Amino acid sequence: MRNCLIAFSLATLVPVFAAEPPTIDKILDGQLKSAEREFVSLVEAMPADKFSFAPSAGAFEKVRTFGQQATHVAYVNYAVAASVLGEKNPSEAGENENGPTNLQSKADIVKYVKDSFVYAHKAMATLTSANATGMVKSAFGNGEAPRLSMANVALWHTFDHYGQMVVYSRMNNVVPPASRQ
């Protein structure tokens, strides 16, 4: 039974396409939708009073709180999407790239996270075979990076922090929605 659940979970992360070869924008946007579904549902599942939670036992000194993890992912979504689009990042970095400091309530954080995915989807829609390897200003530092590399950050970075946030949620007796039967 466990193997079936794992297979089912993995299947939901890999978009299925029609007989025609998919375009780069559709591939990455489908993957972003999967990341968004997992991430946003986890952020929404955590009780508001636990957004300030950060583990303290073991090697967790000075880690981001659950809420800061969420706003950090959202800020990076904005940063890499702006890079792909060739635009100025519409979000402020805040301290340690945790996004705007005025985001305090769960509702404000959830909205910021959701809005960041809307902006990232806008960026994914612009990717083509012709422009994917073109150089753009990097979202990090003053160098350049291939447009496709910047777009890809929204995927792996979201899941990197999702994994950390799953630990936080389980430490607070919250089963991630993706793990519920």
C-alpha positions as a printed NumPy array, in Angstrom:
array([[  0.   ,   0.   ,   0.   ],
       [  2.797,   2.448,   0.859],
       [  4.408,   2.012,  -2.55 ],
       [  1.114,   2.868,  -4.212],
       [  0.856,   6.081,  -2.206],
       [  4.398,   7.046,  -3.079],
       [  3.808,   6.304,  -6.749],
       [  0.589,   8.317,  -6.678],
       [  2.319,  11.241,  -4.962],
       [  5.127,  11.236,  -7.491],
       [  2.659,  11.025, -10.349],
       [  0.984,  14.233,  -9.212],
       [  4.323,  16.043,  -9.436],
       [  4.972,  15.14 , -13.066],
       [  2.581,  16.803, -15.5  ],
       [  1.176,  14.599, -18.251],
       [  1.022,  16.117, -21.726],
       [ -0.878,  15.377, -24.943],
       [  0.686,  13.57 , -27.913],
       [  2.377,  16.736, -29.217],
       [  5.763,  17.532, -27.692],
       [  5.288,  20.082, -24.926],
       [  6.825,  23.526, -25.116],
       [  9.338,  24.763, -22.563],
       [  6.833,  27.194, -21.056],
       [  4.234,  24.43 , -20.569],
       [  6.76 ,  22.035, -19.037],
       [  8.071,  24.528, -16.497],
       [  4.665,  26.008, -15.755],
       [  3.309,  22.52 , -15.054],
       [  6.175,  21.851, -12.671],
       [  5.628,  25.227, -11.017],
       [  1.939,  24.382, -10.529],
       [  2.974,  21.189,  -8.729],
       [  5.391,  23.065,  -6.48 ],
       [  2.769,  25.737,  -5.835],
       [  0.092,  23.185,  -4.911],
       [  2.346,  21.471,  -2.35 ],
       [  3.83 ,  24.671,  -0.937],
       [  0.697,  26.814,  -0.66 ],
       [ -1.338,  23.997,   0.898],
       [  1.358,  23.533,   3.556],
       [  1.49 ,  27.264,   4.328],
       [ -2.306,  27.355,   4.603],
       [ -2.359,  24.252,   6.843],
       [ -0.068,  25.687,   9.519],
       [ -2.022,  27.424,  12.302],
       [ -1.49 ,  31.187,  12.45 ],
       [  0.031,  31.003,  15.927],
       [  2.76 ,  28.661,  14.61 ],
       [  4.091,  31.004,  11.9  ],
       [  6.624,  32.294,  14.446],
       [  7.826,  28.756,  15.197],
       [ 11.439,  27.839,  14.574],
       [ 13.106,  24.721,  15.993],
       [ 15.611,  25.438,  18.751],
       [ 16.952,  22.037,  19.812],
       [ 19.929,  20.562,  17.987],
       [ 21.555,  22.39 ,  15.084],
       [ 18.725,  24.87 ,  14.5  ],
       [ 20.323,  28.023,  15.875],
       [ 19.261,  31.178,  13.997],
       [ 17.061,  29.422,  11.422],
       [ 14.089,  31.121,   9.793],
       [ 10.665,  30.805,  11.37 ],
       [  7.931,  28.99 ,   9.454],
       [  6.536,  32.35 ,   8.319],
       [  9.974,  33.57 ,   7.268],
       [ 10.506,  30.37 ,   5.278],
       [  7.264,  31.111,   3.41 ],
       [  8.075,  34.763,   2.734],
       [ 11.635,  33.9  ,   1.724],
       [ 10.396,  31.463,  -0.92 ],
       [  7.94 ,  34.073,  -2.155],
       [ 10.639,  36.753,  -2.324],
       [ 12.916,  34.458,  -4.343],
       [  9.991,  33.617,  -6.658],
       [  9.63 ,  37.334,  -7.33 ],
       [ 13.375,  37.775,  -7.821],
       [ 13.87 ,  34.957, -10.315],
       [ 10.64 ,  35.739, -12.187],
       [ 11.719,  39.376, -12.541],
       [ 15.041,  38.146, -13.913],
       [ 13.293,  35.917, -16.483],
       [ 11.01 ,  38.796, -17.477],
       [ 13.799,  41.375, -17.589],
       [ 11.94 ,  43.487, -15.04 ],
       [ 12.786,  45.129, -11.748],
       [ 11.823,  42.902,  -8.821],
       [  8.416,  44.195,  -7.619],
       [  9.076,  42.951,  -4.063],
       [ 11.431,  44.288,  -1.449],
       [ 14.072,  41.869,  -0.212],
       [ 13.72 ,  42.614,   3.478],
       [ 16.242,  41.261,   5.942],
       [ 17.993,  38.07 ,   4.746],
       [ 15.779,  37.945,   1.646],
       [ 12.733,  37.24 ,   3.81 ],
       [ 10.5  ,  39.65 ,   1.914],
       [  8.723,  42.748,   3.173],
       [  8.971,  43.238,   6.931],
       [  5.353,  44.444,   7.179],
       [  4.048,  40.913,   6.51 ],
       [  2.977,  39.778,   9.958],
       [ -0.358,  37.976,   9.776],
       [ -0.953,  34.55 ,   8.269],
       [ -3.397,  36.106,   5.803],
       [ -0.792,  38.631,   4.62 ],
       [  1.856,  35.927,   4.236],
       [ -0.469,  33.559,   2.364],
       [ -1.453,  36.372,  -0.021],
       [  2.214,  37.299,  -0.609],
       [  3.076,  33.657,  -1.316],
       [  0.153,  33.206,  -3.719],
       [  0.925,  36.48 ,  -5.507],
       [  4.543,  35.396,  -5.956],
       [  3.405,  32.261,  -7.755],
       [  1.133,  34.318, -10.027],
       [  4.169,  36.414, -10.989],
       [  6.318,  33.295, -11.46 ],
       [  3.661,  31.768, -13.768],
       [  3.769,  34.984, -15.808],
       [  7.523,  34.506, -16.214],
       [  7.237,  30.822, -17.144],
       [  4.772,  31.734, -19.905],
       [  7.462,  33.77 , -21.662],
       [  9.951,  30.912, -22.057],
       [ 10.568,  29.545, -25.54 ],
       [ 13.12 ,  27.333, -27.213],
       [ 14.566,  30.485, -28.758],
       [ 15.026,  32.497, -25.542],
       [ 15.624,  29.812, -22.872],
       [ 19.407,  29.882, -23.149],
       [ 19.633,  33.642, -23.582],
       [ 21.502,  35.466, -20.849],
       [ 19.604,  37.65 , -18.376],
       [ 20.633,  39.629, -15.33 ],
       [ 20.926,  37.177, -12.462],
       [ 18.529,  37.57 ,  -9.563],
       [ 21.556,  37.096,  -7.309],
       [ 24.493,  39.458,  -7.607],
       [ 25.544,  41.462, -10.633],
       [ 26.303,  38.68 , -13.11 ],
       [ 24.249,  37.059, -15.817],
       [ 22.676,  33.628, -16.058],
       [ 20.704,  31.709, -18.673],
       [ 16.989,  32.565, -18.531],
       [ 16.15 ,  28.862, -18.085],
       [ 18.455,  28.638, -15.046],
       [ 16.697,  31.56 , -13.378],
       [ 13.28 ,  30.021, -14.091],
       [ 14.42 ,  26.692, -12.669],
       [ 15.316,  28.302,  -9.327],
       [ 11.603,  28.804,  -8.596],
       [ 11.167,  25.029,  -8.769],
       [ 14.068,  23.603,  -6.785],
       [ 14.181,  26.45 ,  -4.277],
       [ 10.494,  26.07 ,  -3.437],
       [ 10.883,  22.34 ,  -2.818],
       [ 14.081,  22.87 ,  -0.828],
       [ 12.235,  25.061,   1.662],
       [  9.089,  22.94 ,   1.455],
       [ 11.114,  20.047,   2.896],
       [ 12.316,  22.198,   5.766],
       [  8.802,  23.473,   6.419],
       [  7.419,  19.934,   6.504],
       [  9.741,  19.276,   9.451],
       [  8.456,  22.432,  11.178],
       [  4.827,  21.465,  10.57 ],
       [  5.275,  17.913,  11.833],
       [  7.053,  19.237,  14.938],
       [  3.767,  21.105,  15.549],
       [  1.548,  18.069,  14.92 ],
       [  0.447,  19.313,  11.496],
       [  0.469,  16.64 ,   8.823],
       [  1.278,  18.238,   5.457],
       [ -1.752,  18.127,   3.146],
       [  0.282,  16.232,   0.524],
       [  0.85 ,  13.433,   3.079],
       [ -2.75 ,  13.085,   4.181],
       [ -4.79 ,  10.127,   2.985]])
